PDB file of C-alpha atoms in Angstrom:
ATOM      1  CA  UNK C   1      -4.785 -22.815  -3.615  1.00 88.00           C
ATOM      2  CA  UNK C   2      -6.750 -19.773  -4.698  1.00 92.00           C
ATOM      3  CA  UNK C   3      -7.354 -19.410  -8.422  1.00 94.00           C
ATOM      4  CA  UNK C   4     -10.333 -17.027  -8.345  1.00 97.00           C
ATOM      5  CA  UNK C   5     -10.846 -13.691  -6.574  1.00 97.00           C
ATOM      6  CA  UNK C   6     -14.195 -11.901  -6.302  1.00 98.00           C
ATOM      7  CA  UNK C   7     -13.955  -8.243  -5.299  1.00 98.00           C
ATOM      8  CA  UNK C   8     -16.486  -5.820  -3.915  1.00 98.00           C
ATOM      9  CA  UNK C   9     -16.235  -2.336  -5.430  1.00 98.00           C
ATOM     10  CA  UNK C  10     -17.062   0.399  -2.901  1.00 98.00           C
ATOM     11  CA  UNK C  11     -14.389   0.949  -0.230  1.00 98.00           C
ATOM     12  CA  UNK C  12     -12.317  -1.752  -1.900  1.00 98.00           C
ATOM     13  CA  UNK C  13     -11.428   0.136  -5.078  1.00 98.00           C
ATOM     14  CA  UNK C  14     -13.348   3.422  -4.985  1.00 98.00           C
ATOM     15  CA  UNK C  15     -13.465   5.283  -1.674  1.00 98.00           C
ATOM     16  CA  UNK C  16     -16.893   6.086  -0.268  1.00 98.00           C
ATOM     17  CA  UNK C  17     -18.338   8.543   2.227  1.00 97.00           C
ATOM     18  CA  UNK C  18     -21.255   6.408   3.355  1.00 93.00           C
ATOM     19  CA  UNK C  19     -22.853   9.209   5.373  1.00 95.00           C
ATOM     20  CA  UNK C  20     -22.626  11.833   2.621  1.00 97.00           C
ATOM     21  CA  UNK C  21     -25.768  10.912   0.692  1.00 95.00           C
ATOM     22  CA  UNK C  22     -27.969  10.891   3.787  1.00 95.00           C
ATOM     23  CA  UNK C  23     -26.485  14.193   4.976  1.00 96.00           C
ATOM     24  CA  UNK C  24     -27.066  15.806   1.577  1.00 97.00           C
ATOM     25  CA  UNK C  25     -30.609  14.426   1.289  1.00 96.00           C
ATOM     26  CA  UNK C  26     -31.451  15.696   4.781  1.00 95.00           C
ATOM     27  CA  UNK C  27     -30.386  19.169   3.655  1.00 96.00           C
ATOM     28  CA  UNK C  28     -32.965  18.778   0.878  1.00 96.00           C
ATOM     29  CA  UNK C  29     -35.664  17.906   3.414  1.00 95.00           C
ATOM     30  CA  UNK C  30     -35.439  14.151   4.050  1.00 93.00           C
ATOM     31  CA  UNK C  31     -36.231  13.420   7.682  1.00 89.00           C
ATOM     32  CA  UNK C  32     -34.435  10.108   8.042  1.00 85.00           C
ATOM     33  CA  UNK C  33     -33.294   6.956   6.234  1.00 85.00           C
ATOM     34  CA  UNK C  34     -36.500   5.106   7.118  1.00 85.00           C
ATOM     35  CA  UNK C  35     -37.923   1.766   6.008  1.00 89.00           C
ATOM     36  CA  UNK C  36     -39.541   3.317   2.935  1.00 89.00           C
ATOM     37  CA  UNK C  37     -36.254   4.841   1.824  1.00 90.00           C
ATOM     38  CA  UNK C  38     -34.333   1.608   2.491  1.00 92.00           C
ATOM     39  CA  UNK C  39     -36.883  -0.307   0.394  1.00 94.00           C
ATOM     40  CA  UNK C  40     -36.415   2.170  -2.463  1.00 95.00           C
ATOM     41  CA  UNK C  41     -32.639   1.785  -2.246  1.00 95.00           C
ATOM     42  CA  UNK C  42     -32.688  -2.013  -2.206  1.00 96.00           C
ATOM     43  CA  UNK C  43     -35.192  -2.269  -5.051  1.00 98.00           C
ATOM     44  CA  UNK C  44     -33.102   0.172  -7.111  1.00 98.00           C
ATOM     45  CA  UNK C  45     -29.947  -1.844  -6.419  1.00 98.00           C
ATOM     46  CA  UNK C  46     -31.746  -5.008  -7.540  1.00 98.00           C
ATOM     47  CA  UNK C  47     -32.783  -3.322 -10.778  1.00 98.00           C
ATOM     48  CA  UNK C  48     -36.460  -3.577  -9.850  1.00 98.00           C
ATOM     49  CA  UNK C  49     -36.854   0.196 -10.248  1.00 97.00           C
ATOM     50  CA  UNK C  50     -35.697   2.399 -13.105  1.00 96.00           C
ATOM     51  CA  UNK C  51     -33.794   5.602 -12.391  1.00 96.00           C
ATOM     52  CA  UNK C  52     -36.992   7.579 -13.064  1.00 96.00           C
ATOM     53  CA  UNK C  53     -39.029   5.432 -10.660  1.00 97.00           C
ATOM     54  CA  UNK C  54     -36.341   5.779  -7.995  1.00 97.00           C
ATOM     55  CA  UNK C  55     -36.163   9.564  -8.338  1.00 96.00           C
ATOM     56  CA  UNK C  56     -39.976   9.809  -8.218  1.00 95.00           C
ATOM     57  CA  UNK C  57     -39.935   7.705  -5.048  1.00 95.00           C
ATOM     58  CA  UNK C  58     -37.448  10.071  -3.407  1.00 95.00           C
ATOM     59  CA  UNK C  59     -39.378  13.154  -4.550  1.00 95.00           C
ATOM     60  CA  UNK C  60     -42.408  11.830  -2.678  1.00 93.00           C
ATOM     61  CA  UNK C  61     -40.291  12.020   0.485  1.00 92.00           C
ATOM     62  CA  UNK C  62     -38.707  15.396  -0.337  1.00 95.00           C
ATOM     63  CA  UNK C  63     -41.157  17.063  -2.757  1.00 95.00           C
ATOM     64  CA  UNK C  64     -39.405  20.444  -2.830  1.00 95.00           C
ATOM     65  CA  UNK C  65     -36.077  19.039  -4.063  1.00 96.00           C
ATOM     66  CA  UNK C  66     -35.186  19.200  -7.732  1.00 96.00           C
ATOM     67  CA  UNK C  67     -34.252  16.103  -9.720  1.00 95.00           C
ATOM     68  CA  UNK C  68     -30.724  17.462 -10.272  1.00 96.00           C
ATOM     69  CA  UNK C  69     -30.297  18.144  -6.552  1.00 96.00           C
ATOM     70  CA  UNK C  70     -31.497  14.640  -5.659  1.00 97.00           C
ATOM     71  CA  UNK C  71     -29.117  13.051  -8.150  1.00 97.00           C
ATOM     72  CA  UNK C  72     -26.189  15.146  -6.881  1.00 97.00           C
ATOM     73  CA  UNK C  73     -27.016  14.295  -3.263  1.00 97.00           C
ATOM     74  CA  UNK C  74     -27.284  10.600  -4.114  1.00 98.00           C
ATOM     75  CA  UNK C  75     -23.897  10.625  -5.848  1.00 98.00           C
ATOM     76  CA  UNK C  76     -22.107  12.461  -3.028  1.00 98.00           C
ATOM     77  CA  UNK C  77     -21.221   9.039  -1.561  1.00 98.00           C
ATOM     78  CA  UNK C  78     -18.634   8.561  -4.334  1.00 98.00           C
ATOM     79  CA  UNK C  79     -15.114   9.813  -3.578  1.00 98.00           C
ATOM     80  CA  UNK C  80     -11.762   9.089  -5.256  1.00 97.00           C
ATOM     81  CA  UNK C  81     -10.304   5.966  -6.844  1.00 98.00           C
ATOM     82  CA  UNK C  82      -6.575   5.868  -5.967  1.00 98.00           C
ATOM     83  CA  UNK C  83      -4.435   5.108  -9.013  1.00 98.00           C
ATOM     84  CA  UNK C  84      -2.262   2.647  -7.076  1.00 98.00           C
ATOM     85  CA  UNK C  85      -5.287   0.364  -6.667  1.00 98.00           C
ATOM     86  CA  UNK C  86      -5.820   0.220 -10.408  1.00 98.00           C
ATOM     87  CA  UNK C  87      -2.114  -0.420 -10.961  1.00 98.00           C
ATOM     88  CA  UNK C  88      -2.182  -3.213  -8.374  1.00 97.00           C
ATOM     89  CA  UNK C  89      -5.242  -4.758 -10.031  1.00 97.00           C
ATOM     90  CA  UNK C  90      -3.566  -4.601 -13.425  1.00 97.00           C
ATOM     91  CA  UNK C  91      -0.531  -6.467 -12.080  1.00 95.00           C
ATOM     92  CA  UNK C  92      -2.805  -9.033 -10.448  1.00 95.00           C
ATOM     93  CA  UNK C  93      -4.731  -9.557 -13.696  1.00 96.00           C
ATOM     94  CA  UNK C  94      -1.515 -10.705 -15.372  1.00 95.00           C
ATOM     95  CA  UNK C  95      -0.966 -13.471 -12.791  1.00 92.00           C
ATOM     96  CA  UNK C  96      -3.493 -15.987 -14.156  1.00 86.00           C
ATOM     97  CA  UNK C  97      -6.174 -15.490 -11.510  1.00 94.00           C
ATOM     98  CA  UNK C  98      -9.807 -15.357 -12.570  1.00 97.00           C
ATOM     99  CA  UNK C  99     -10.963 -11.962 -11.310  1.00 98.00           C
ATOM    100  CA  UNK C 100     -14.568 -10.852 -10.862  1.00 98.00           C
ATOM    101  CA  UNK C 101     -16.297  -7.745  -9.523  1.00 98.00           C
ATOM    102  CA  UNK C 102     -19.547  -8.170  -7.569  1.00 98.00           C
ATOM    103  CA  UNK C 103     -21.033  -4.892  -6.377  1.00 98.00           C
ATOM    104  CA  UNK C 104     -24.273  -3.752  -4.789  1.00 98.00           C
ATOM    105  CA  UNK C 105     -24.876  -0.598  -6.787  1.00 98.00           C
ATOM    106  CA  UNK C 106     -27.314   1.206  -9.062  1.00 98.00           C
ATOM    107  CA  UNK C 107     -27.341   2.803 -12.486  1.00 97.00           C
ATOM    108  CA  UNK C 108     -27.039   6.369 -11.126  1.00 98.00           C
ATOM    109  CA  UNK C 109     -23.849   5.595  -9.192  1.00 98.00           C
ATOM    110  CA  UNK C 110     -22.260   3.670 -12.048  1.00 98.00           C
ATOM    111  CA  UNK C 111     -23.035   6.405 -14.567  1.00 97.00           C
ATOM    112  CA  UNK C 112     -21.458   8.962 -12.225  1.00 98.00           C
ATOM    113  CA  UNK C 113     -18.419   6.740 -11.572  1.00 98.00           C
ATOM    114  CA  UNK C 114     -17.801   6.221 -15.280  1.00 98.00           C
ATOM    115  CA  UNK C 115     -18.187   9.938 -15.972  1.00 97.00           C
ATOM    116  CA  UNK C 116     -15.887  10.934 -13.079  1.00 97.00           C
ATOM    117  CA  UNK C 117     -13.010   8.656 -14.032  1.00 97.00           C
ATOM    118  CA  UNK C 118     -13.246   8.912 -17.811  1.00 97.00           C
ATOM    119  CA  UNK C 119     -13.264   6.401 -20.638  1.00 97.00           C
ATOM    120  CA  UNK C 120      -9.599   5.343 -20.505  1.00 97.00           C
ATOM    121  CA  UNK C 121      -9.513   4.689 -16.741  1.00 98.00           C
ATOM    122  CA  UNK C 122     -12.841   2.838 -16.870  1.00 98.00           C
ATOM    123  CA  UNK C 123     -11.753   0.658 -19.787  1.00 98.00           C
ATOM    124  CA  UNK C 124      -8.485  -0.246 -18.046  1.00 98.00           C
ATOM    125  CA  UNK C 125     -10.356  -1.049 -14.823  1.00 98.00           C
ATOM    126  CA  UNK C 126     -13.071  -3.196 -16.366  1.00 98.00           C
ATOM    127  CA  UNK C 127     -10.704  -5.146 -18.612  1.00 98.00           C
ATOM    128  CA  UNK C 128      -8.886  -6.498 -15.520  1.00 98.00           C
ATOM    129  CA  UNK C 129     -11.913  -8.686 -14.778  1.00 98.00           C
ATOM    130  CA  UNK C 130     -13.208 -11.786 -16.456  1.00 98.00           C
ATOM    131  CA  UNK C 131     -16.654 -10.341 -15.768  1.00 98.00           C
ATOM    132  CA  UNK C 132     -18.144  -7.392 -13.874  1.00 98.00           C
ATOM    133  CA  UNK C 133     -21.424  -7.964 -12.040  1.00 98.00           C
ATOM    134  CA  UNK C 134     -23.513  -5.078 -10.743  1.00 98.00           C
ATOM    135  CA  UNK C 135     -26.524  -5.930  -8.601  1.00 98.00           C
ATOM    136  CA  UNK C 136     -28.908  -3.779 -10.642  1.00 98.00           C
ATOM    137  CA  UNK C 137     -27.986  -5.759 -13.758  1.00 98.00           C
ATOM    138  CA  UNK C 138     -28.251  -9.280 -12.283  1.00 98.00           C
ATOM    139  CA  UNK C 139     -31.389  -8.628 -10.195  1.00 98.00           C
ATOM    140  CA  UNK C 140     -29.973  -9.682  -6.831  1.00 98.00           C
ATOM    141  CA  UNK C 141     -27.699  -8.118  -4.219  1.00 98.00           C
ATOM    142  CA  UNK C 142     -25.398  -9.208  -1.424  1.00 98.00           C
ATOM    143  CA  UNK C 143     -25.883 -10.687   1.139  1.00 98.00           C
ATOM    144  CA  UNK C 144     -28.625 -12.603  -0.736  1.00 97.00           C
ATOM    145  CA  UNK C 145     -27.180 -16.043  -1.375  1.00 97.00           C
ATOM    146  CA  UNK C 146     -28.544 -15.827  -4.926  1.00 98.00           C
ATOM    147  CA  UNK C 147     -25.979 -13.120  -5.715  1.00 98.00           C
ATOM    148  CA  UNK C 148     -23.117 -15.447  -4.816  1.00 98.00           C
ATOM    149  CA  UNK C 149     -24.656 -18.468  -6.518  1.00 97.00           C
ATOM    150  CA  UNK C 150     -25.128 -16.383  -9.669  1.00 97.00           C
ATOM    151  CA  UNK C 151     -21.362 -16.087 -10.115  1.00 98.00           C
ATOM    152  CA  UNK C 152     -20.546 -19.550  -8.787  1.00 98.00           C
ATOM    153  CA  UNK C 153     -22.945 -21.300 -11.166  1.00 97.00           C
ATOM    154  CA  UNK C 154     -22.271 -19.095 -14.183  1.00 97.00           C
ATOM    155  CA  UNK C 155     -18.518 -19.704 -14.028  1.00 98.00           C
ATOM    156  CA  UNK C 156     -18.394 -23.157 -12.382  1.00 97.00           C
ATOM    157  CA  UNK C 157     -16.304 -21.773  -9.536  1.00 98.00           C
ATOM    158  CA  UNK C 158     -14.764 -24.066  -6.941  1.00 97.00           C
ATOM    159  CA  UNK C 159     -15.618 -22.235  -3.733  1.00 97.00           C
ATOM    160  CA  UNK C 160     -12.656 -23.482  -1.680  1.00 95.00           C
ATOM    161  CA  UNK C 161     -10.351 -22.096  -4.375  1.00 96.00           C
ATOM    162  CA  UNK C 162     -12.133 -18.729  -4.386  1.00 97.00           C
ATOM    163  CA  UNK C 163     -11.281 -15.664  -2.319  1.00 97.00           C
ATOM    164  CA  UNK C 164     -14.044 -13.109  -1.673  1.00 98.00           C
ATOM    165  CA  UNK C 165     -13.125  -9.572  -0.577  1.00 98.00           C
ATOM    166  CA  UNK C 166     -15.730  -7.154   0.819  1.00 98.00           C
ATOM    167  CA  UNK C 167     -15.891  -4.424   3.454  1.00 98.00           C
ATOM    168  CA  UNK C 168     -19.193  -5.687   4.924  1.00 98.00           C
ATOM    169  CA  UNK C 169     -19.039  -8.618   7.337  1.00 98.00           C
ATOM    170  CA  UNK C 170     -22.572  -9.748   6.485  1.00 98.00           C
ATOM    171  CA  UNK C 171     -21.352 -10.344   2.928  1.00 98.00           C
ATOM    172  CA  UNK C 172     -18.119 -12.123   3.831  1.00 98.00           C
ATOM    173  CA  UNK C 173     -20.051 -14.295   6.308  1.00 98.00           C
ATOM    174  CA  UNK C 174     -22.282 -15.601   3.513  1.00 98.00           C
ATOM    175  CA  UNK C 175     -19.285 -16.206   1.242  1.00 98.00           C
ATOM    176  CA  UNK C 176     -17.525 -18.090   4.044  1.00 97.00           C
ATOM    177  CA  UNK C 177     -20.626 -20.232   4.602  1.00 98.00           C
ATOM    178  CA  UNK C 178     -20.366 -21.267   0.939  1.00 98.00           C
ATOM    179  CA  UNK C 179     -16.791 -22.440   1.468  1.00 97.00           C
ATOM    180  CA  UNK C 180     -14.890 -19.420   0.167  1.00 97.00           C
ATOM    181  CA  UNK C 181     -11.864 -17.880   1.791  1.00 95.00           C
ATOM    182  CA  UNK C 182     -12.757 -14.312   2.750  1.00 96.00           C
ATOM    183  CA  UNK C 183     -11.139 -11.000   3.582  1.00 97.00           C
ATOM    184  CA  UNK C 184     -13.436  -8.603   5.418  1.00 97.00           C
ATOM    185  CA  UNK C 185     -11.366  -5.559   4.536  1.00 97.00           C
ATOM    186  CA  UNK C 186     -11.454  -2.604   6.956  1.00 96.00           C
ATOM    187  CA  UNK C 187     -11.591   0.709   5.038  1.00 96.00           C
ATOM    188  CA  UNK C 188      -9.082   3.264   6.278  1.00 94.00           C
ATOM    189  CA  UNK C 189      -6.990   0.610   8.028  1.00 96.00           C
ATOM    190  CA  UNK C 190      -6.406  -1.888   5.225  1.00 96.00           C
ATOM    191  CA  UNK C 191      -5.984  -1.492   1.494  1.00 97.00           C
ATOM    192  CA  UNK C 192      -6.528  -3.896  -1.377  1.00 97.00           C
ATOM    193  CA  UNK C 193      -2.903  -3.330  -2.402  1.00 95.00           C
ATOM    194  CA  UNK C 194      -1.915  -5.253   0.768  1.00 94.00           C
ATOM    195  CA  UNK C 195      -3.472  -8.477  -0.536  1.00 94.00           C
ATOM    196  CA  UNK C 196      -0.186 -10.357  -0.752  1.00 88.00           C
ATOM    197  CA  UNK C 197       0.662  -9.401   2.844  1.00 86.00           C
ATOM    198  CA  UNK C 198      -2.300 -11.505   3.997  1.00 80.00           C
ATOM    199  CA  UNK C 199      -2.061 -15.201   4.795  1.00 67.00           C
ATOM    200  CA  UNK C 200      -4.186 -16.492   1.943  1.00 65.00           C
ATOM    201  CA  UNK C 201      -2.903 -19.483  -0.008  1.00 56.00           C
ATOM    202  CA  UNK C 202      -2.388 -17.674  -3.286  1.00 60.00           C
ATOM    203  CA  UNK C 203      -0.669 -19.415  -6.141  1.00 52.00           C
TER     204      UNK C 203
END
């Protein structure tokens, strides 16, 4: 039976508009999300670039954009965090599961998220988890197998007693290959609050 649940963050708890950042950056002069931009994004999410280095990298692609405009465009991906998801997570955290958060994200998005929701909401959210892992802090990102092994090894997790929930199939595929049960959640059609409606062997 499941005793551990690892959650993704974006489109599991906080809603995202995944096209918004690109749309906003194009308005500032970016031609396309090309290989150079994708490399910047991935390196930033792995913590290999500082916020300043990341912004400088973007300014090379859109030199006429201001730093504030770039930051605002980058953060436009972040939408709302429905209260019922926090309430569900709080109930779940009292049921003796080990809960973890594993998110591909960067320091700009997390700073914006924490500012948007405020200190009380953030504290209540984070305290539901045994540990929160952001890719930019641990130096690796999903679907790199190192990201999964980081949590598994650090907490001596038994993979066949672990459920991994993510909205990207490439990530749930890797988790499944490691022996975890997985839920490839479909944003807009499924919600994390429906967890107990699924056919997982939860205790």
